[in-house]
Structure formats: structure tokens, C-alpha cells
Coordinates of C-alpha atoms in Angstrom, one line a residue:
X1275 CA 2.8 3.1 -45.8
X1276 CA 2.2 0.0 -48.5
X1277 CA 0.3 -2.9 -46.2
X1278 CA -3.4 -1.6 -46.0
X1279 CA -5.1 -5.3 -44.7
X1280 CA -5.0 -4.1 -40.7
X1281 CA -9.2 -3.6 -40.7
X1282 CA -11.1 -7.1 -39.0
X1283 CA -11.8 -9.8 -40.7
X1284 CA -15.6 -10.6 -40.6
X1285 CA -17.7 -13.5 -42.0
X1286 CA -20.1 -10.8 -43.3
X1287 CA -19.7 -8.9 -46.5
X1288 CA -20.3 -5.6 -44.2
X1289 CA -19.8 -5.9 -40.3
X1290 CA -22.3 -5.3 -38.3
X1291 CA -21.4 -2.6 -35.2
X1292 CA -23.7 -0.9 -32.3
X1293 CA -22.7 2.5 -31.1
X1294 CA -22.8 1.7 -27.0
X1295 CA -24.3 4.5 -24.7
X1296 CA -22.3 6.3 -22.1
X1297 CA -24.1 9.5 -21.8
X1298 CA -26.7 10.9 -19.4
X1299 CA -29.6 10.9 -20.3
X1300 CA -28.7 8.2 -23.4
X1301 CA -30.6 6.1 -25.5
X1302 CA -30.3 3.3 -22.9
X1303 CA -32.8 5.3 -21.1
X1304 CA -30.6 6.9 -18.5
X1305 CA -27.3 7.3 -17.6
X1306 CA -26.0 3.7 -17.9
X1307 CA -23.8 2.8 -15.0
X1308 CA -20.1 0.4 -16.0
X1309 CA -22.6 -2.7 -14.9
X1310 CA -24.7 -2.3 -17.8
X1311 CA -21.8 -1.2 -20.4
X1312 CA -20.4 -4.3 -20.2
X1313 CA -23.3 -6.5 -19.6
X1314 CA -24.3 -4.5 -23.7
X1315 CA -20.7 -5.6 -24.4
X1316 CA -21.6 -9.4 -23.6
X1317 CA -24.3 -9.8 -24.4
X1318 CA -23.7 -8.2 -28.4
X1319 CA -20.2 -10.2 -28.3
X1320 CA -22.7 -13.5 -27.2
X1321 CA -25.0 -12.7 -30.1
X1322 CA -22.4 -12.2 -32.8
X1323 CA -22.6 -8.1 -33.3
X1324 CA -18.9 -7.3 -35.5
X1325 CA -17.6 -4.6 -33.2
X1326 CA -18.7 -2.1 -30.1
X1327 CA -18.1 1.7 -30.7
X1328 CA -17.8 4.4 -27.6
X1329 CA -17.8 7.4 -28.5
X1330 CA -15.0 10.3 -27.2
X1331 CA -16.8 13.6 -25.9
X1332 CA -16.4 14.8 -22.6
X1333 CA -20.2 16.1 -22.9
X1334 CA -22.8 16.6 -25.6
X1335 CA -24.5 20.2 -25.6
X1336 CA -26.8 20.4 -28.7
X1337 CA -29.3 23.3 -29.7
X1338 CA -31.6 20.6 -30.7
X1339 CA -31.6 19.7 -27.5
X1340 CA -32.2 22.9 -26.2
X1341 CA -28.6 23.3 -25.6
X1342 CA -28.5 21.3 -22.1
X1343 CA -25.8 19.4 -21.1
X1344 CA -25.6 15.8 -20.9
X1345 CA -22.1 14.3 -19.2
X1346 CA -20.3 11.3 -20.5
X1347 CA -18.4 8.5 -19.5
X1348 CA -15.1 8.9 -20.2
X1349 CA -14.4 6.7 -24.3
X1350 CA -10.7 5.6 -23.8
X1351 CA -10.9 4.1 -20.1
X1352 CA -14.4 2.5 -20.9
X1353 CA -13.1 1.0 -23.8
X1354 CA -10.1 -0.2 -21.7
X1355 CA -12.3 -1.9 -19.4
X1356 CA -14.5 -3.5 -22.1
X1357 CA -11.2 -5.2 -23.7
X1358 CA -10.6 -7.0 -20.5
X1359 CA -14.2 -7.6 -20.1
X1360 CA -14.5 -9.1 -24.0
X1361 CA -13.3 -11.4 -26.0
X1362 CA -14.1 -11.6 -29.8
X1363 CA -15.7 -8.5 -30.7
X1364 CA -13.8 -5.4 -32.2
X1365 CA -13.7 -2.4 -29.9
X1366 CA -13.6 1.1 -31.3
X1367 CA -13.4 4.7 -30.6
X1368 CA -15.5 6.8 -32.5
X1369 CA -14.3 8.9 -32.6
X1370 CA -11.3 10.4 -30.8
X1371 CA -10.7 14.6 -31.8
X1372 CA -7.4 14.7 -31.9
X1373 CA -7.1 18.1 -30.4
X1374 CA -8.2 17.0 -27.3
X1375 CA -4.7 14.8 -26.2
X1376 CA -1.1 15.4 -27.6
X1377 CA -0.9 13.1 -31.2
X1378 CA 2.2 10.8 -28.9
X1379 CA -0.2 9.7 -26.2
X1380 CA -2.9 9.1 -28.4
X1381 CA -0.7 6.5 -30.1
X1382 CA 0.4 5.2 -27.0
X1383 CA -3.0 4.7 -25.5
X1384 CA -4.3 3.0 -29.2
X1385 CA -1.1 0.6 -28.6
X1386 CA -1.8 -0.4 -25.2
X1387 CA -5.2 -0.8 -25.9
X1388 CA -4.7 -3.5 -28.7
X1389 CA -2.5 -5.0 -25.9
X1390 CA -5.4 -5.2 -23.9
X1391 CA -7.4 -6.6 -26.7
X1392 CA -5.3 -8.9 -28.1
X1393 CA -5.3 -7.4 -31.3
X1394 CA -9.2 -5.8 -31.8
X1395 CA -8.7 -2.4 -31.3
X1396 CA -9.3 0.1 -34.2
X1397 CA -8.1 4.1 -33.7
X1398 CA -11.3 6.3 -34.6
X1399 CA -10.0 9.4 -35.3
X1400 CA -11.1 13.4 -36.2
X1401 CA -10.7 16.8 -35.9
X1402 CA -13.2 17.1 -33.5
X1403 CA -16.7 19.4 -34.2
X1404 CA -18.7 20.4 -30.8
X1405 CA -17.1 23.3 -29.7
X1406 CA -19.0 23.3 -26.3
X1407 CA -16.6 20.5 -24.8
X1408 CA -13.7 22.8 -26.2
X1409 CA -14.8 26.0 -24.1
X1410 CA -15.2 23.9 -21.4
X1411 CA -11.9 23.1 -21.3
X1412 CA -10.1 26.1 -23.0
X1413 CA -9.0 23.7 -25.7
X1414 CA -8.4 26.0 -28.7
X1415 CA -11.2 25.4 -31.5
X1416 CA -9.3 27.2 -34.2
X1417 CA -7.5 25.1 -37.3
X1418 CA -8.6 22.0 -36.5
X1419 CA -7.9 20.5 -39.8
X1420 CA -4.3 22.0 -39.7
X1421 CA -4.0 20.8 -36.1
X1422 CA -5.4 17.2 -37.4
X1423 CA -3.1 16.8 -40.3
X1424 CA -0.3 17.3 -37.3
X1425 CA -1.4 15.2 -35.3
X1426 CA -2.4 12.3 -37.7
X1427 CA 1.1 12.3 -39.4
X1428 CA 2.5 11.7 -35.7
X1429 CA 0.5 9.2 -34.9
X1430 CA 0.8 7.2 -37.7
X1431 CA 4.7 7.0 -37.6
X1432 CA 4.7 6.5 -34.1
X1433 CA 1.7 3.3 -35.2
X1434 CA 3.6 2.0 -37.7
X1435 CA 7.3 2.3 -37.6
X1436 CA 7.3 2.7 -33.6
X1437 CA 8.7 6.5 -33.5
X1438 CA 8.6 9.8 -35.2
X1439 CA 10.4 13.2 -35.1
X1440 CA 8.7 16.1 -36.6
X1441 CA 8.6 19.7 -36.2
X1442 CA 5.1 21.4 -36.6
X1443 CA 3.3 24.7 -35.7
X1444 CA 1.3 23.2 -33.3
X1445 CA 3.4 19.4 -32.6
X1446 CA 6.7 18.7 -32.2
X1447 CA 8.5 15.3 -31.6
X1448 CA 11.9 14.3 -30.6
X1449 CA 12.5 10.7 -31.5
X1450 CA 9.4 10.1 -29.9
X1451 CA 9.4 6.2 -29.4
X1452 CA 6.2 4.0 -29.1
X1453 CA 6.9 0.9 -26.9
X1454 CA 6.5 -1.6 -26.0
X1455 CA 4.8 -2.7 -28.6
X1456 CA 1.5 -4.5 -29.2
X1457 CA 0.1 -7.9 -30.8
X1458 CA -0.1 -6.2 -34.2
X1459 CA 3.4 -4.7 -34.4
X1460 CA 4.7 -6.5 -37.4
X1461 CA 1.7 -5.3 -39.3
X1462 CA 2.2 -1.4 -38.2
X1463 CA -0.3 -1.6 -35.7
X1464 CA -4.1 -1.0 -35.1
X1465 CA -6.1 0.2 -37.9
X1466 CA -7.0 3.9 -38.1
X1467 CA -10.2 4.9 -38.9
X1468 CA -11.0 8.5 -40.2
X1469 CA -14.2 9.8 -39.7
X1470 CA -15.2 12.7 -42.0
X1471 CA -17.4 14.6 -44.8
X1472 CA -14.9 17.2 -46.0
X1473 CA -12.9 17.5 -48.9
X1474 CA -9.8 18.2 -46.9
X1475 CA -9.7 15.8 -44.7
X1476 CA -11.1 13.1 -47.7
X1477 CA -7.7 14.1 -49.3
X1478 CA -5.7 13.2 -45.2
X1479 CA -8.3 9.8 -45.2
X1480 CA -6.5 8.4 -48.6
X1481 CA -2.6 9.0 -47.5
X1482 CA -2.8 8.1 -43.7
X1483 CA -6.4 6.1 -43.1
X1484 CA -7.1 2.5 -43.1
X1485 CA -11.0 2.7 -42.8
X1486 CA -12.8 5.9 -43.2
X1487 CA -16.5 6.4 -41.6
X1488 CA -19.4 8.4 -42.9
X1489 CA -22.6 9.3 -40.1
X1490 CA -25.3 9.5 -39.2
X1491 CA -27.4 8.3 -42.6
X1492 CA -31.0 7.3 -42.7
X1493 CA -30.4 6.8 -46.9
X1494 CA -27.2 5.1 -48.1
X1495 CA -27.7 7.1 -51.5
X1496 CA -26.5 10.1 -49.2
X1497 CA -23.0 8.5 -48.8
X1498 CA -22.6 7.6 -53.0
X1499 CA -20.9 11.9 -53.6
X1500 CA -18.8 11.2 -50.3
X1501 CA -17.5 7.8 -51.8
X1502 CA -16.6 9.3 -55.2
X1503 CA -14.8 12.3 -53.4
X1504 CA -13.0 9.9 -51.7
X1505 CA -12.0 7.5 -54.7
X1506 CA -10.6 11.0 -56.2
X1507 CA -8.8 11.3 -53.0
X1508 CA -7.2 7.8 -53.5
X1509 CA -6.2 8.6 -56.8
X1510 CA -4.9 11.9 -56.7
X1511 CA -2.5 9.9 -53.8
X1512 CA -1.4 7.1 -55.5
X1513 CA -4.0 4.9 -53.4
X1514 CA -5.9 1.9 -55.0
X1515 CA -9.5 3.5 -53.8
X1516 CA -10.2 -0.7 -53.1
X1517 CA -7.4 0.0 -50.1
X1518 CA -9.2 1.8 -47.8
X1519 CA -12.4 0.4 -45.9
X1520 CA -15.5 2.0 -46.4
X1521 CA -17.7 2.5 -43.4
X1522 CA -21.2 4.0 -42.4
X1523 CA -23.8 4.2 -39.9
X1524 CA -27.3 5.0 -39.0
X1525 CA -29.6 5.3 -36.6
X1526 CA -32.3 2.9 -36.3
X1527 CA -35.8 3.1 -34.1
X1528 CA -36.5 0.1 -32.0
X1529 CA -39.7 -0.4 -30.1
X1530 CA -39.3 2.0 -26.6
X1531 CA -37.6 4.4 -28.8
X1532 CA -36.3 7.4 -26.8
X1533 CA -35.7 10.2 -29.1
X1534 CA -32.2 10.5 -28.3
X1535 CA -30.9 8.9 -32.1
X1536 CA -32.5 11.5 -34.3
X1537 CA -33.5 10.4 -37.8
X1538 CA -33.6 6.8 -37.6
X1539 CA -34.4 4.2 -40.3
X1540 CA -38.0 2.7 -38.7
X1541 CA -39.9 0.2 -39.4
X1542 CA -40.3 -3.2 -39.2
X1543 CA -37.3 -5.8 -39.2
X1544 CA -37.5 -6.7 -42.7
X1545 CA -37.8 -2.9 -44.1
X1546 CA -34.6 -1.8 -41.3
X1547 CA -32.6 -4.8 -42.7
X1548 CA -33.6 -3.9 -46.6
X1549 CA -32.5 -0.8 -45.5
X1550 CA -29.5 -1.7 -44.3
X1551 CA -28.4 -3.7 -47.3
X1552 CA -28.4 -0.9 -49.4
X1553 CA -25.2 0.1 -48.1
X1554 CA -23.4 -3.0 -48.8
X1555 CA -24.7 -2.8 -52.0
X1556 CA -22.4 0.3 -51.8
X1557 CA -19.5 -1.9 -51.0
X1558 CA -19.4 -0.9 -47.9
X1559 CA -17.7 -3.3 -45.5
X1560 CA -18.8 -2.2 -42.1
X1561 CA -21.6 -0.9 -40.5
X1562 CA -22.8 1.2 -37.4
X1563 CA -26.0 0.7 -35.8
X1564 CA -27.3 3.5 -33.4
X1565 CA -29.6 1.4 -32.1
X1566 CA -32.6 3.3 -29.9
X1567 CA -33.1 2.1 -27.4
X1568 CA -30.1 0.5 -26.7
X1569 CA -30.5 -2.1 -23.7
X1570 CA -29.7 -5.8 -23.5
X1571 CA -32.7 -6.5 -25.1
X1572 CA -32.8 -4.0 -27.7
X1573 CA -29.4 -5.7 -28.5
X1574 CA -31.2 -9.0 -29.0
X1575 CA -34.2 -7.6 -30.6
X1576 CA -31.6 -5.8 -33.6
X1577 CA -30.1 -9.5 -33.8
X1578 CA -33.2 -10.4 -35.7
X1579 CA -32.3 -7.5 -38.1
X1580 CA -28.7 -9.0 -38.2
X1581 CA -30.7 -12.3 -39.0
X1582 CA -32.5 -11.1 -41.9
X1583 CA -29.2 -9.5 -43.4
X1584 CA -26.6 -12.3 -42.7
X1585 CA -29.9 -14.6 -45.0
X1586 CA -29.5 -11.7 -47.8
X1587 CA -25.2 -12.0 -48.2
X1588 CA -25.7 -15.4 -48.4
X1589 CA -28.3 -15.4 -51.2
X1590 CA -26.3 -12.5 -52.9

């Protein structure tokens, strides 16, 4: 792969994304029903937000949550719904574990969904981490970076030349073909997005990634080792680190916070947004906001955040 220019085109220096709840018991207070996912959707894509970001569990079961289980809305079909529901906006999984579907049908969902889209889908992809959704399932939880670097070579043939045959210890395919094909064909597809911390899969972010995403950080001097990992990455591949898009996130505390987004930037909008600018000072070129609460107008109240930054690119 030689073209690396797939990632959204923003006006800003560093997109601005929100992480959209689908969970019980979420940081939109509840369990938010398909009304109010999309009304979020609009309502961001109405303010100017970058992108929207669903995540892909199946249910969250965390011990610092006293290990109880919270369902979730399903992150593919949601997303699906929100392309047809949207416009403008860039729509992302964040992101999808690759164990839980067969590599071929990932890429054929990511296609059809940049159908849907017309062009503003990007593929979040992992290895997947919370084994509770595993056991649930029977999904095996063992080599997931060996199962990853399967899966990911796979899906990026079948992304961007339209097929792939390979023969793997855990995936196999036969000529596998990916059509039809969508809007972004000629330019090998949606982006890909890996999300990661570990060496390993730094090394799989620099041959097969477009983007690569780093969360959940309440300092963006926490993400400078990660960066320099992955420029080694780059390098040791033949990459021009300035190819891949660098990506982070955070959680941020809004008045009526919850609880749910644990250690979130707070303060007041100036601080959050000085905050925030640290990481494009990084050269970071996108950003994910966990907002909490996360409501319509949580949505509008972050836009006076988004304000204060979009007033420090242009004095930069």
C-alpha cells in the first residue's frame, strides 16, 4: 500500500469527535433509545462536531464498576442507521475487535457502510480487551494479537485491492472478493484506524493503518512515549511517520456529570479547551471527546469548547 491520504479532510488543524452513548446505564443518563442517538447525531452534525464514534461491545462488565453488566446497542447497525440519518459528519467504529466477526465480513460491512455514507466511514479496528463479552459468547480470548495480525492483513487486501487469498492458523481465504464496491474504491477504500498502546501492534499500525488512536487521556504528555514508539514503528517499515494520522481522546466532565467517563479533564470551558490544545500541539490531527453527560445539550454546551479551540488554530 503507497496512497496514505484516505483519513477526512477537516477545516481544523485537529478534528473534533464525540464518543455517542449506546449503553445502559450511559453517560446520557440512561439507556438512550435510537430516537435520541440520532437526534445526538444531528444535532453535533448541525453544530459542526468532525465525526460521531460508536463504540463495538456487546456489553461492558468492569470491576470498577463493581463488575455489573451494562448491555449495548449493537455499533455496526447503529452506525448504519446514523449514515442514512446524516449527512456531513464522519462516522466511526471505535473500535471493532476483530475476533468478534470473520476479517471477510468485517470488510464487507466497512464497504457497504461507506456506501451508505457516501464516503465518511472510517474502520476502527483492535484486538479486542474485555474478556467478559468473550465468555459470554465462547469467543476464544487467547492470541489475540496473532488472531489480529490475521485478520487485519485480510481486511486490508480485501479494502484495498477488492480480494485476498491467504492461508493462516486461524483465517483462511479463497479468492475472497469484496464487491460491489463503494464511493472510495479508486482510493482503496475507507480509512483504517488502529487503536492501540502496545508495541506489537504499534509495529501492525505502521504497515497496514491509516490513523492510529490512543485513549482515554486526561494529559496529552501521556501520549508523547506512544508517538515516538510509533515513529520507530514507521521507520523500522519503511513508513514516513508524517503518513499515518495521529489520533487521541479524553474524557471531559460537563455540568450534570454522571460518573460513567472516569478521569475527565474538568473545569471551566477555557481550561477544557487549553487542555485540549495541547494535543494538537502534539500534531495530532483528530480528536475524541467523551463528553459526560452526553445529551443534546451537553453537545451544544461542548460547542463552546469547540469555540474557544477553532479561535486558538486560527491565532496559531
Amino acid at each position: 500500500m503507497t496512497e496514505w491520504n484516505r483519513w477526512p479532510v477537516s477545516e481544523r488543524q485537529m478534528g473534533i469527535g464525540f464518543m455517542i452513548p449506546v449503553s445502559d446505564r450511559s453517560s446520557f443518563g440512561g439507556t438512550p433509545r435510537f430516537s435520541d442517538i440520532k437526534e445526538m447525531a444531528q444535532v453535533a452534525e448541525a453544530i459542526g462536531y468532525d465525526a460521531c464514534w460508536v463504540a463495538d461491545h456487546f456489553i461492558m462488565q468492569l470491576e470498577v464498576e463493581g463488575n455489573v453488566r451494562r448491555g449495548m446497542w449493537e455499533g455496526w447497525t447503529t452506525l448504519a442507521a446514523l449514515a442514512a440519518c446524516t449527512s456531513k459528519m464522519t462516522l466511526g467504529v471505535f473500535v471493532t475487535a476483530t475476533s468478534f466477526r470473520h476479517p471477510g465480513l468485517i470488510a464487507k460491512m466497512a464497504e457497504n457502510l461507506d456506501e451508505i455514507s457516501g464516503g465518511r466511514f472510517v474502520l476502527g479496528i483492535g484486538a479486542g480487551w474485555h474478556k467478559p463479552e468473550y465468555d459470554m459468547l465462547g469467543l476464544p480470548f487467547d492470541y489475540r494479537v496473532s488472531r489480529f495480525e490475521e485478520s487485519i492483513a485480510i481486511v486490508s487486501d480485501m479494502l484495498r485491492t477488492g480480494t485476498s487469498t491467504y492461508s493462516g492458523t486461524y483465517y483462511q481465504t479463497d479468492n475472497a472478493t469484496n464487491a460491489p464496491r463503494g464511493p472510495r474504491a479508486e482510493t482503496g477504500g475507507p480509512p483504517i484506524l488502529i487503536g492501540t498502546k502496545s508495541p506489537r501492534m504499534l509495529a501492525l499500525t505502521a504497515k497496514y493503518a491509516d490513523a492510529w488512536n490512543t485513549d482515554w487521556h486526561k494529559e496529552a504528555s501521556e501520549v508523547v512515549p506512544m508517538i515516538e514508539t510509533l515513529t520507530e514503528a514507521c521507520i523500522a517499515n519503511g513508513r514516513d511517520p508524517e503518513t499515518i494520522v495521529k489520533t487521541a481522546g479524553s474524557n471531559i466532565k460537563l455540568p450534570g456529570y454522571t460518573g460513567v467517563r472516569l478521569n475527565p479533564i474538568e473545569g471551566d470551558n477555557d481550561y477544557i479547551a487549553g487542555e485540549i490544545d495541547k494535543f494538537r500541539q502534539l500534531g495530532l490531527k483528530h480528536y475524541v471527546a467523551g463528553i459526560d453527560p452526553c445529551t443534546p445539550t451537553s453537545l451544544e454546551q461542548f460547542a463552546r469548547v469547540i469555540e474557544i479551540l477553532d479561535r486558538t488554530e486560527a491565532r496559531a
